[in-house]
Amino acid sequence: MATLELNNVVKQFGQVEVIHDISLSVNDGELMVFVGPSGCGKSTMLRMIAGLEELTAGDIQIGGKKVDHLPPAKRGIAMVFQSYALYPHKDVRGNLGFALRHAGMPKAEVTQRVDAAADILGLGPLMKRRPSELSGGQRQRVAIGRAIVREPEVFLFDEPLSNLDAALRVHMRVEILKLHQRLKSTMIYVTHDQVEAMTLADRIAVFRDGVVEQCGTPLELYKNPANKFVAGFIGSPAMNFIDSNVVNGCAEHAGQAVINMPDGDSNHAKVSIGIRPEDVRVKPDGILSGTVQVYEHLGGEAYLHLLLQDDQNLVVRTDADSAYRIGDTVRFDVIDSKLHLFGENGVALPRQLTS
Amino acid sequence: MRSNPLSSMAIHGVLILYSALALFPLLLIAINSFKSKKGIFRDPTALPLGELYSTKGYQSVLANGDFPLYFGNSLTVTLISLVLILLLGAMAAHGLTEYRFKGNGLLGLYLILGIMVPIRLGTVALLELFVKLGLTNTLTALVLVYTAQGLPIAIFIFTEFLKSVSGEIKDSARIDGLSEYRIFFEVVLPLIRPVIATVAVFSMIPIWNDLWFPLILSPGEETRTVTLGIQQFIGQYTVNWSAVLAALTVAIVPVLIMYVIFSKQLIRGITAGAVKG
Ligand SMILES: Nc1ncnc2c1ncn2[C@@H]1O[C@H](COP(=O)(O)OP(=O)(O)OP(=O)(O)O)[C@@H](O)[C@H]1O
Ligand SMILES: [Mg+2]
C-alpha cells in the first residue's frame, strides 16, 4: 500500500501534447477514479504510472519514491486491462501464477498465493480452463486475480468492465468495490462511465483534453462542480444549462427572474444557469413554463423533455404517477439553493443563496 | 452453421472432386514409378500390377549412391531456411508492430517489397556476389537466397496478423516483468503459432521444389539438392523415366511428412484468422 504522486506530468506523442502538466496525489488506500470523455488522456496517464509510456516532463512517485526510471515490474503496480490480456495458451492457474513463477518465487508459495486469489474471486472450479473457455466476466475475474497475486502497492484498472454487458457490469462493479474494501490497497480506476465513477470512487478526477478539470469526492463534484464541463459530466441525466441575461442583479429567463446574482457581481451580463433534472418541482403555479416534447417513463420515475419559451431545452424529473401528453404546457419552479451559475467562460460563479 | 444433409453432401462432393484433381498428378507419379519405361508409355494410367510392375526405377535411384546425400542437402537447406524465415520474419514483424521508431513505416514497406520483385531477377548479381564471397557450391549460398526469398511474404503475413492482436497482452507481460526477448518468445510466438504453420508450409514448398538456384549457385557434386540430382536421369537423348518418377516419389515424402506435422495448425491458421484470448 502506498501513496501516489503525479507532479507536473506532461506527455507528448511527437509534436502533439496529450497530457498538459497534470499534478495529482492519491492517498494511501484510496480508490481514485479517472473519468472523462474518449481521447482525453486517461489511459495515457495510467500507462505512464505503470511505466508502459515514458513521461515527457514531470515525475511520478509511488510510496514517496521516484519511479520514473523503473521498469513496470519494479514499480509495485499491477494493471488490469480492458481486453483482459490473458495469455491464451495458459490455463487459469498458469495465467494467475505466471508473474510470480517468472520472478522466481518458490513453487509452494506461488500455489498458495494463486489459491488465495482464486478463493477471493471464486475461480476455484475454473483453474484448468483456458481463457477461450471462459465467459467475459470470468475472464475479467482472472485478469483481476492476476493483479491480486502480485500483491501490488497500487492497482491500476483501465476500463476493466467496458467489454461486459450491462447486468454483469453492475455485478462486477460491486465485486471490485468489495475487493477494495477487503484489500484496502491504493487503486486507480479509469472509466468513461460516470455512474461507475460515482459509485466506486473515494475521489474522482475529471479529465478533459489532457488536463484535470476537477478532483474531489463524488458528492463534492455533484454539489459544487468547478465548471460547466464537470457539471455536465457528473450526474445522470445530465445537468441542464439555460442561457440567461443578467438584469438588475438577477439572472432571468423569458422575462422572469430566476436567481439572484452573487452579491456585488456586476461583471456578468450573460450567465448559464445550471439546473439538475432532479432539482425542478413541477407545480401548477410555478413561475416558469415549457411545452412537453418527449415524455420518458422509467417505471419508478419519469422525465419530461421541455421546450422553454425561448427555444431552450430542459429535462425535468417528475414523479412516476403523473401523466403527460406531448404538447402539454407544464409549469414548474426551480429550487434556488440547488441552482448553479456559470460565467461565459464556463467557470462556476460563487453563489449567494436566496432563501 | 447448421446445414441440411443435401447441401452438406454437395459441399463434400465438390471437395472430393477437388481433392481428386489435386491428387491425380501425384498419384500418377507414384503409380508410374513402379513401372518400367515401356510400361509407363504403354499404359500411363494403369496400376502397376502383373507384368507392368517393376522396381527398376527405384533400383537405379538406390544404386546411385549419391541420393542420400542429395536428400540430406535438400533437407538441410529447407529446414535451415525455414527456421531462419520463421524466426527472422516473426521478429521483424514483432518489431514493426510493437515499437514506435523513426522510419517504421518505410522500413516495413522496404521489407515486404520483395513480394513484388521476384528474387530470380537478381540472379546475375547474386551469382557475382557469391563468387566474390567464395560461397558458390555451398549450401550456405542456397540458405541465404531462400531466406531472402521467403522473408517478405512471411513478414507481411506476420505483420498483418500481429496488428490484429491486442497490444495489451504484451504490456501485461511487461508488467509481469518479462524482458522484451522473453515477451517475443513466450507471449508473441505462442500467439502466432497457427500463422507460423501457414507461413512454414507456404515457404517450404517452393524451397524444396526449387531447381533454379541449386543449378546456378551450387551445382557441385557435393551440394546437389534432390531436384538437381534427379536431372541426371534426364539425359540429352534418353530419359530414364522410371528413375525420375521413383526419385520424385521419394522426394514427395518429406514434404508430406512436414505437411502432416503442420497441417492441424495450418488449418487453424487459415480458418481462425485470429486467436483472441
Ligand atoms: N501511441 C500514440 N501515439 C500518438 N497519439 C496517441 C497514442 N496513444 C494515444 N494517443 C493520443 O492521446 C490522446 C489520449 O489517448 P488515451 O488513449 O489516453 O485516451 P483515453 O482517455 O484513454 O480515451 P478512451 O476513453 O477512448 O480510452 C488521444 O488523442 C490519442 O489520439
Ligand atoms: Mg483508454
XYZ file of C-alpha atoms and ligand atoms in Angstrom:
664
model
C 0.000 0.000 0.000
C 1.291 3.383 -0.892
C 0.541 6.914 -1.870
C 0.912 8.034 -5.438
C 2.079 11.470 -6.533
C 1.967 12.924 -10.007
C 3.997 16.103 -10.307
C 3.643 18.330 -13.364
C 3.334 15.370 -15.684
C 3.456 16.194 -19.388
C 3.184 13.744 -22.263
C 3.769 14.393 -25.926
C 3.376 11.989 -28.793
C 5.681 13.529 -31.363
C 4.576 17.138 -31.599
C 1.182 16.560 -30.061
C 0.854 17.192 -26.373
C -1.866 14.967 -24.948
C -1.249 15.482 -21.205
C -0.716 19.072 -20.100
C 1.029 19.499 -16.788
C -1.072 17.326 -14.509
C -0.389 17.221 -10.779
C -2.410 14.920 -8.616
C -1.963 12.929 -5.458
C -3.691 9.723 -4.474
C -3.790 8.821 -0.812
C -2.860 5.504 0.681
C -5.719 3.057 0.309
C -7.789 5.410 -1.774
C -9.819 4.391 -4.803
C -9.315 7.193 -7.293
C -11.344 7.190 -10.480
C -10.168 8.933 -13.639
C -13.190 9.807 -15.674
C -13.579 11.774 -18.871
C -14.683 11.533 -22.468
C -12.900 9.394 -25.024
C -9.446 10.565 -26.032
C -8.875 12.857 -23.060
C -5.729 11.048 -21.928
C -6.902 8.775 -19.119
C -5.288 5.645 -20.494
C -2.127 7.525 -21.341
C -1.900 8.786 -17.770
C -2.437 5.288 -16.415
C 0.152 3.811 -18.753
C 2.660 6.394 -17.603
C 2.017 5.433 -13.999
C 2.502 1.796 -14.968
C 5.738 2.605 -16.779
C 4.490 1.497 -20.181
C 4.804 5.009 -21.533
C 7.609 7.473 -20.868
C 6.987 10.893 -19.378
C 7.912 13.913 -21.443
C 8.264 16.022 -18.292
C 7.434 15.814 -14.616
C 7.762 12.899 -12.264
C 5.796 10.146 -10.604
C 6.293 8.930 -7.057
C 4.883 5.770 -5.574
C 5.171 5.480 -1.804
C 7.361 8.582 -1.754
C 9.890 7.037 -4.136
C 10.522 8.356 -7.614
C 9.717 5.608 -10.091
C 10.218 7.347 -13.430
C 13.173 5.248 -14.382
C 11.996 1.916 -13.032
C 10.595 -0.695 -15.423
C 6.915 -1.601 -14.903
C 7.675 -4.761 -12.954
C 9.695 -2.874 -10.335
C 7.119 -0.195 -9.561
C 4.942 -2.261 -7.275
C 1.922 -1.897 -9.523
C -0.444 -4.304 -11.214
C -2.708 -3.441 -14.086
C -5.991 -4.839 -15.345
C -6.724 -4.163 -18.996
C -9.930 -3.631 -20.890
C -9.264 -6.598 -23.185
C -8.255 -8.747 -20.164
C -4.919 -9.510 -21.866
C -4.812 -13.112 -20.645
C -2.232 -15.489 -22.088
C -4.382 -17.622 -24.401
C -2.125 -20.669 -24.275
C -2.055 -20.903 -20.477
C -4.862 -22.158 -18.283
C -6.282 -20.061 -15.468
C -3.762 -21.329 -12.952
C -0.934 -20.672 -15.376
C -2.180 -17.173 -16.012
C -2.511 -16.373 -12.344
C 0.882 -17.693 -11.367
C 2.896 -16.568 -14.375
C 4.345 -13.353 -12.952
C 5.278 -14.994 -9.668
C 6.942 -18.005 -11.273
C 8.747 -15.663 -13.577
C 10.027 -13.686 -10.616
C 11.482 -16.909 -9.242
C 9.141 -17.421 -6.313
C 9.199 -20.927 -4.777
C 6.524 -23.231 -6.142
C 4.734 -23.766 -2.863
C 4.316 -20.068 -2.304
C 3.061 -19.497 -5.833
C 0.451 -22.188 -5.363
C -0.598 -20.745 -2.065
C -0.979 -17.197 -3.416
C -2.780 -18.359 -6.540
C -5.192 -20.415 -4.469
C -5.826 -17.475 -2.170
C -6.615 -15.188 -5.091
C -8.793 -17.835 -6.733
C -10.650 -18.115 -3.471
C -11.346 -14.396 -3.260
C -12.648 -14.302 -6.814
C -14.425 -17.655 -6.860
C -12.231 -19.065 -9.605
C -11.686 -22.428 -7.926
C -13.654 -24.611 -10.361
C -12.137 -22.918 -13.412
C -8.450 -23.389 -12.683
C -7.837 -25.875 -15.503
C -9.615 -23.917 -18.229
C -8.067 -21.870 -20.977
C -9.183 -18.244 -21.406
C -11.090 -19.152 -24.562
C -13.274 -21.459 -22.468
C -14.338 -18.687 -20.090
C -17.120 -16.118 -20.234
C -16.322 -12.416 -20.329
C -16.989 -11.941 -16.640
C -14.863 -14.948 -15.732
C -12.017 -13.689 -17.885
C -12.169 -10.330 -16.203
C -12.056 -12.079 -12.849
C -8.939 -13.966 -13.911
C -7.386 -10.692 -15.039
C -8.130 -9.168 -11.640
C -6.802 -12.293 -9.949
C -3.591 -11.957 -11.871
C -3.226 -8.493 -10.407
C -4.077 -9.618 -6.877
C -1.479 -12.392 -6.656
C 1.291 -9.901 -7.174
C 0.207 -8.040 -4.026
C 0.944 -4.679 -5.603
C 1.107 -1.354 -3.814
C -1.101 0.237 -6.433
C -3.769 -1.372 -8.613
C -4.429 0.168 -11.996
C -7.657 -0.591 -13.849
C -8.161 0.600 -17.413
C -11.874 0.379 -18.201
C -11.994 -3.202 -16.961
C -15.750 -3.549 -17.316
C -16.444 -1.905 -20.636
C -16.496 -5.187 -22.567
C -19.169 -6.669 -20.337
C -22.928 -6.438 -20.729
C -24.857 -4.037 -18.514
C -26.006 -6.517 -15.860
C -22.595 -8.101 -15.476
C -21.012 -4.685 -15.309
C -23.102 -3.747 -12.299
C -22.248 -7.056 -10.664
C -18.511 -6.745 -11.271
C -18.591 -3.160 -10.075
C -19.805 -4.357 -6.721
C -17.131 -7.051 -6.711
C -14.411 -4.506 -7.297
C -15.785 -2.339 -4.531
C -15.752 -5.323 -2.163
C -12.261 -6.189 -3.264
C -11.115 -2.696 -2.480
C -12.668 -2.826 0.970
C -11.013 -6.148 1.575
C -7.523 -5.394 0.296
C -7.539 -1.718 1.324
C -4.940 -1.011 -1.324
C -4.494 2.089 -3.410
C -6.384 1.809 -6.670
C -6.733 3.898 -9.763
C -9.687 3.112 -11.923
C -10.220 4.542 -15.397
C -13.670 4.719 -16.899
C -15.739 6.967 -19.090
C -18.923 5.870 -17.377
C -19.861 8.490 -14.825
C -22.182 6.121 -12.952
C -19.273 3.749 -12.428
C -17.193 6.686 -11.279
C -19.802 7.924 -8.808
C -20.439 4.528 -7.245
C -16.853 3.326 -6.967
C -14.769 6.342 -6.197
C -13.398 7.713 -2.989
C -12.361 10.600 -5.167
C -12.888 11.355 -8.830
C -10.541 13.201 -11.151
C -12.398 14.557 -14.162
C -10.189 14.695 -17.248
C -10.715 16.765 -20.338
C -8.267 17.186 -23.209
C -5.255 16.289 -21.125
C -5.989 18.380 -18.045
C -7.728 17.541 -14.787
C -10.753 19.804 -14.629
C -11.601 18.976 -11.052
C -10.722 16.429 -8.428
C -12.832 15.632 -5.406
C -15.269 13.244 -3.775
C -18.265 12.254 -5.881
C -20.540 14.393 -3.756
C -18.281 17.435 -3.992
C -18.290 17.169 -7.740
C -22.018 16.713 -7.795
C -22.751 19.597 -5.446
C -20.022 22.047 -6.369
C -18.801 21.464 -9.891
C -15.994 23.860 -10.714
C -17.167 24.455 -14.253
C -19.772 23.624 -16.826
C -17.883 20.616 -18.132
C -17.743 18.861 -14.776
C -21.317 19.865 -14.046
C -22.484 18.354 -17.311
C -20.396 15.220 -16.921
C -21.327 14.233 -13.392
C -24.933 13.252 -12.781
C -27.421 11.415 -14.917
C -29.382 12.639 -16.773
C -27.006 15.499 -17.324
C -27.469 18.954 -15.855
C -29.439 21.424 -17.968
C -27.882 24.722 -18.907
C -30.125 27.684 -19.570
C -28.581 30.753 -21.155
C -29.740 33.796 -19.360
C -29.309 37.570 -19.265
C -28.475 39.395 -16.070
C -30.912 42.214 -15.330
C -30.716 44.226 -12.115
C -28.557 41.665 -10.391
C -30.868 38.844 -11.315
C -30.348 36.084 -13.838
C -33.597 35.926 -15.702
C -35.296 33.682 -18.125
C -38.046 34.797 -20.507
C -38.509 37.981 -18.525
C -38.832 36.089 -15.268
C -36.159 36.493 -12.591
C -34.836 33.051 -11.745
C -31.980 33.600 -9.337
C -30.092 36.482 -7.787
C -26.537 37.009 -8.884
C -23.891 36.759 -6.172
C -23.561 39.959 -4.153
C -21.688 42.715 -5.868
C -21.165 40.708 -9.047
C -21.698 43.168 -11.846
C -19.167 41.722 -14.280
C -21.513 39.357 -15.986
C -24.138 40.312 -18.498
C -24.820 36.765 -19.545
C -24.637 33.583 -17.480
C -25.615 29.937 -17.765
C -27.955 28.671 -15.131
C -27.265 25.025 -14.310
C -30.358 23.081 -13.296
C -30.289 19.388 -12.489
C -33.393 17.479 -13.634
C -33.980 16.373 -10.058
C -33.974 19.939 -8.715
C -37.101 21.060 -10.522
C -40.565 20.946 -8.987
C -43.481 20.711 -11.357
C -46.485 22.549 -9.964
C -49.476 24.382 -11.426
C -48.447 27.771 -10.075
C -44.756 27.545 -10.995
C -43.162 30.677 -12.316
C -41.574 29.038 -15.338
C -43.181 27.019 -18.085
C -42.393 24.863 -21.090
C -44.033 22.531 -23.600
C -43.632 18.765 -23.351
C -41.695 17.337 -26.278
C -40.790 13.899 -25.020
C -42.120 12.004 -22.052
C -39.892 9.199 -20.794
C -41.348 6.841 -18.256
C -38.824 4.625 -16.478
C -41.203 2.931 -14.073
C -40.021 4.425 -10.816
C -39.600 7.901 -12.205
C -40.314 9.880 -15.331
C -38.536 12.556 -17.306
C -40.073 15.404 -19.254
C -38.141 16.975 -22.078
C -39.467 20.529 -22.182
C -39.091 23.216 -24.785
C -38.891 26.551 -22.991
C -40.294 29.805 -24.320
C -37.047 30.918 -25.895
C -36.400 27.605 -27.633
C -34.060 26.219 -24.997
C -34.391 22.638 -23.779
C -34.833 21.430 -20.249
C -35.072 17.900 -18.874
C -37.154 17.608 -15.732
C -37.746 14.700 -13.397
C -41.296 14.154 -12.220
C -42.953 11.513 -10.130
C -43.995 8.376 -11.841
C -47.764 8.640 -11.430
C -48.136 11.858 -13.354
C -49.367 11.593 -16.899
C -48.423 13.988 -19.678
C -49.066 14.219 -23.341
C -46.806 15.699 -25.919
C -47.654 19.363 -26.400
C -48.901 19.899 -22.826
C -47.715 23.066 -21.136
C -46.059 22.402 -17.818
C -45.379 24.978 -15.128
C -42.563 24.464 -12.671
C -40.341 26.052 -10.078
C -36.639 25.564 -9.533
C -35.041 25.102 -6.144
C -32.910 28.184 -5.756
C -30.403 26.715 -3.354
C -29.590 23.936 -5.801
C -29.010 26.041 -8.873
C -25.584 26.596 -10.351
C -24.312 29.654 -12.151
C -21.599 29.639 -14.757
C -19.923 32.619 -16.370
C -19.487 32.893 -20.098
C -16.102 31.133 -19.863
C -17.807 28.158 -18.213
C -16.328 28.673 -14.750
C -18.731 28.304 -11.852
C -19.647 31.534 -10.051
C -19.767 31.565 -6.287
C -23.395 31.761 -5.263
C -25.243 33.769 -2.711
C -28.071 31.553 -1.707
C -31.509 33.079 -1.674
C -33.832 31.613 0.867
C -23.998 -23.044 -39.075
C -26.497 -25.886 -39.384
C -26.707 -27.370 -42.826
C -29.104 -29.911 -44.207
C -27.678 -33.229 -45.399
C -28.191 -32.319 -49.046
C -26.039 -29.222 -49.056
C -23.506 -30.972 -46.865
C -23.342 -33.714 -49.499
C -22.907 -31.154 -52.240
C -20.087 -29.478 -50.336
C -18.350 -32.775 -49.790
C -18.865 -33.696 -53.415
C -17.070 -30.564 -54.521
C -14.304 -31.102 -52.013
C -13.799 -34.719 -53.044
C -13.703 -33.703 -56.672
C -11.130 -31.058 -55.932
C -9.033 -33.442 -53.873
C -9.092 -35.958 -56.700
C -7.996 -33.283 -59.121
C -5.167 -32.197 -56.867
C -4.056 -35.721 -56.054
C -4.225 -37.115 -59.561
C -0.798 -35.953 -60.789
C 0.852 -37.126 -57.565
C -0.856 -40.478 -57.833
C 0.199 -40.762 -61.448
C 3.800 -40.169 -60.476
C 3.625 -42.723 -57.700
C 1.909 -45.337 -59.884
C 4.268 -44.952 -62.774
C 7.313 -45.022 -60.575
C 6.587 -48.730 -60.098
C 6.608 -49.468 -63.806
C 9.285 -49.974 -66.357
C 9.754 -47.353 -69.012
C 7.848 -49.443 -71.506
C 5.048 -49.941 -69.032
C 4.840 -46.215 -68.469
C 4.378 -45.435 -72.112
C 2.167 -48.374 -72.964
C -0.455 -47.535 -70.362
C 0.275 -44.476 -68.196
C -2.853 -44.729 -66.074
C -2.837 -48.465 -65.380
C -1.990 -49.709 -61.918
C 1.441 -51.328 -61.605
C 0.161 -54.890 -61.437
C 1.334 -58.097 -63.041
C 3.842 -57.703 -65.788
C 3.705 -53.907 -65.573
C 5.182 -53.997 -62.076
C 8.856 -53.203 -61.930
C 11.130 -51.637 -59.344
C 13.825 -50.819 -61.821
C 13.361 -47.121 -61.235
C 13.925 -47.447 -57.510
C 16.849 -49.744 -58.124
C 18.613 -47.225 -60.285
C 17.904 -44.476 -57.756
C 19.275 -46.602 -54.925
C 22.186 -47.806 -56.992
C 23.161 -44.224 -57.409
C 24.878 -43.827 -54.047
C 24.588 -40.081 -54.064
C 20.883 -39.862 -53.469
C 21.010 -39.917 -49.674
C 23.462 -37.034 -49.954
C 21.105 -35.079 -52.210
C 18.309 -35.718 -49.786
C 20.406 -34.561 -46.907
C 21.289 -31.410 -48.805
C 17.683 -30.631 -49.640
C 16.562 -31.274 -46.082
C 19.357 -29.181 -44.598
C 18.731 -26.261 -46.896
C 14.965 -26.377 -46.499
C 14.956 -26.746 -42.733
C 17.577 -24.119 -42.016
C 15.980 -21.655 -44.422
C 12.595 -22.357 -42.887
C 13.797 -21.765 -39.359
C 15.501 -18.543 -40.416
C 12.468 -17.302 -42.336
C 10.103 -18.010 -39.475
C 12.335 -16.667 -36.738
C 13.560 -13.548 -38.522
C 10.174 -12.919 -40.121
C 8.334 -13.124 -36.823
C 10.934 -10.966 -35.105
C 10.791 -8.318 -37.822
C 7.003 -8.295 -37.752
C 7.007 -8.028 -33.968
C 9.460 -5.142 -34.118
C 7.470 -3.346 -36.786
C 4.156 -3.665 -34.979
C 5.282 -3.239 -31.392
C 7.831 -0.453 -31.372
C 7.478 3.148 -32.424
C 10.590 4.485 -34.111
C 11.517 6.794 -36.932
C 11.155 5.240 -40.347
C 8.992 2.391 -39.072
C 6.562 2.592 -41.987
C 9.284 2.912 -44.597
C 11.223 0.012 -43.162
C 8.097 -2.133 -43.205
C 7.485 -1.248 -46.832
C 11.093 -1.981 -47.716
C 10.976 -5.361 -46.031
C 7.897 -6.537 -47.901
C 8.858 -5.025 -51.240
C 10.334 -8.392 -52.189
C 6.825 -9.766 -52.638
C 6.549 -7.840 -55.871
C 10.109 -8.304 -57.137
C 10.980 -11.926 -57.911
C 14.376 -12.730 -56.479
C 15.343 -14.540 -59.690
C 15.645 -11.179 -61.407
C 18.740 -10.650 -59.294
C 20.331 -13.955 -60.195
C 23.288 -12.463 -62.033
C 24.084 -10.036 -59.252
C 23.636 -12.778 -56.672
C 25.973 -15.069 -58.538
C 28.602 -12.326 -58.740
C 28.187 -11.642 -55.064
C 28.550 -15.276 -54.061
C 31.570 -15.697 -56.307
C 33.223 -12.751 -54.573
C 32.289 -14.147 -51.183
C 33.591 -17.537 -52.199
C 30.231 -19.109 -51.396
C 29.493 -20.791 -54.698
C 28.897 -24.507 -54.414
C 27.963 -24.225 -50.780
C 24.648 -24.886 -49.074
C 25.099 -21.580 -47.262
C 24.513 -19.725 -50.525
C 21.208 -21.538 -51.011
C 20.124 -20.954 -47.437
C 20.839 -17.237 -47.754
C 18.955 -16.889 -51.018
C 15.949 -18.870 -49.837
C 15.782 -16.950 -46.592
C 15.793 -13.686 -48.528
C 13.178 -15.084 -50.873
C 10.839 -16.233 -48.106
C 11.142 -13.285 -45.738
C 8.970 -10.636 -47.459
C 5.792 -12.688 -47.551
C 6.476 -14.068 -44.085
C 6.937 -10.573 -42.669
C 3.819 -9.408 -44.462
C 1.620 -12.198 -43.097
C 3.041 -11.975 -39.573
C 2.702 -8.190 -39.510
C -0.893 -8.275 -40.647
C -1.689 -10.882 -38.030
C 0.148 -9.161 -35.214
C -1.637 -5.904 -35.976
C -4.878 -7.630 -35.081
C -3.526 -8.870 -31.752
C -4.217 -6.549 -28.841
C -1.097 -4.782 -27.620
C -2.372 -5.027 -24.084
C -1.203 -8.602 -23.682
C 2.379 -7.522 -24.324
C 2.009 -4.636 -21.897
C 0.636 -7.080 -19.414
C 3.714 -9.266 -19.864
C 5.900 -6.211 -19.393
C 4.205 -5.514 -16.078
C 4.767 -9.157 -15.196
C 8.460 -8.422 -15.590
C 9.344 -10.181 -18.829
C 12.213 -8.846 -20.907
C 11.479 -7.803 -24.474
C 13.066 -11.014 -25.771
C 11.033 -13.195 -23.483
C 7.911 -11.287 -24.477
C 8.670 -12.264 -28.048
C 9.417 -15.899 -27.308
C 6.895 -16.582 -24.560
C 3.971 -14.364 -25.476
C 4.131 -13.389 -29.139
C 5.323 -16.710 -30.598
C 2.587 -18.773 -28.936
C 0.063 -16.196 -30.134
C 1.110 -16.548 -33.764
C 1.620 -20.308 -33.740
C -1.164 -21.083 -36.224
C 0.163 -18.462 -38.597
C 3.667 -19.829 -38.232
C 2.419 -23.157 -39.560
C 0.760 -21.448 -42.501
C 3.865 -19.497 -43.393
C 6.002 -22.604 -42.892
C 4.050 -24.635 -45.414
C 3.876 -21.824 -47.937
C 7.596 -21.134 -47.653
C 8.751 -24.727 -47.525
C 7.323 -25.988 -50.800
C 8.986 -23.501 -53.186
C 12.312 -24.080 -51.465
C 12.089 -27.833 -51.672
C 10.978 -27.710 -55.290
C 13.461 -25.121 -56.494
C 15.759 -26.076 -59.315
C 16.962 -22.666 -60.440
C 19.270 -21.645 -57.638
C 20.834 -25.063 -56.994
C 21.582 -25.226 -60.689
C 23.224 -21.814 -60.749
C 24.735 -21.363 -57.318
C 25.550 -24.877 -56.163
C 25.696 -27.377 -58.999
C 28.726 -29.106 -57.478
C 28.575 -32.852 -56.830
C 28.698 -32.355 -53.054
C 25.991 -29.735 -52.771
C 23.335 -31.006 -55.157
C 19.765 -30.992 -53.951
C 17.215 -33.645 -54.838
C 15.634 -31.648 -57.639
C 19.014 -31.152 -59.215
C 20.053 -34.744 -58.563
C 17.053 -36.006 -60.462
C 18.267 -34.187 -63.532
C 20.985 -36.751 -64.044
C 18.313 -39.218 -65.167
C 17.201 -36.748 -67.791
C 19.833 -37.097 -70.406
C 20.074 -35.173 -73.629
C 18.790 -38.071 -75.728
C 17.258 -40.536 -73.316
C 15.289 -40.019 -70.186
C 15.180 -42.714 -67.531
C 11.544 -42.085 -66.681
C 11.222 -44.857 -64.119
C 14.125 -43.440 -62.186
C 12.886 -39.851 -62.459
C 9.453 -40.811 -61.218
C 10.857 -43.002 -58.463
C 13.099 -40.191 -57.274
C 10.227 -37.728 -57.413
C 8.017 -40.066 -55.420
C 10.658 -40.346 -52.744
C 11.146 -36.579 -52.844
C 7.485 -36.005 -52.082
C 7.661 -37.969 -48.852
C 9.496 -35.402 -46.673
C 7.149 -32.647 -47.840
C 4.199 -34.838 -46.956
C 5.604 -35.539 -43.523
C 6.187 -31.871 -42.829
C 2.744 -31.049 -44.115
C 1.165 -33.564 -41.787
C 3.109 -32.108 -38.883
C 1.940 -28.588 -39.656
C -1.481 -29.316 -41.087
C -3.522 -29.132 -37.903
C -2.079 -25.751 -37.093
C -2.259 -24.741 -40.738
C -5.980 -25.304 -40.932
C -6.476 -23.396 -37.711
C -4.361 -20.569 -39.044
C -6.331 -20.297 -42.236
C -9.794 -20.655 -40.774
C -9.427 -18.880 -37.455
C -7.590 -15.821 -38.666
C -7.132 -14.677 -35.103
C -6.734 -16.241 -31.719
C -8.353 -13.909 -29.298
C -7.916 -14.914 -25.687
N 0.720 5.867 -29.288
C 0.135 7.045 -29.537
N 0.611 7.857 -30.499
C 0.027 9.046 -30.765
N -1.036 9.507 -30.112
C -1.563 8.748 -29.146
C -1.004 7.484 -28.807
N -1.738 6.941 -27.803
C -2.701 7.837 -27.547
N -2.599 8.928 -28.332
C -3.483 10.102 -28.304
O -3.536 10.577 -26.988
C -4.833 11.013 -26.663
C -5.278 10.348 -25.380
O -5.451 8.980 -25.615
P -5.894 7.988 -24.480
O -5.814 6.598 -25.016
O -5.134 8.269 -23.251
O -7.413 8.393 -24.299
P -8.461 7.820 -23.248
O -8.822 8.937 -22.355
O -7.963 6.583 -22.624
O -9.697 7.528 -24.191
P -10.684 6.257 -24.178
O -11.754 6.553 -23.195
O -11.227 6.258 -25.579
O -9.890 5.045 -23.866
C -5.715 10.703 -27.848
O -5.962 11.890 -28.538
C -4.893 9.762 -28.681
O -5.124 10.005 -30.040
Mg -8.458 4.489 -22.776
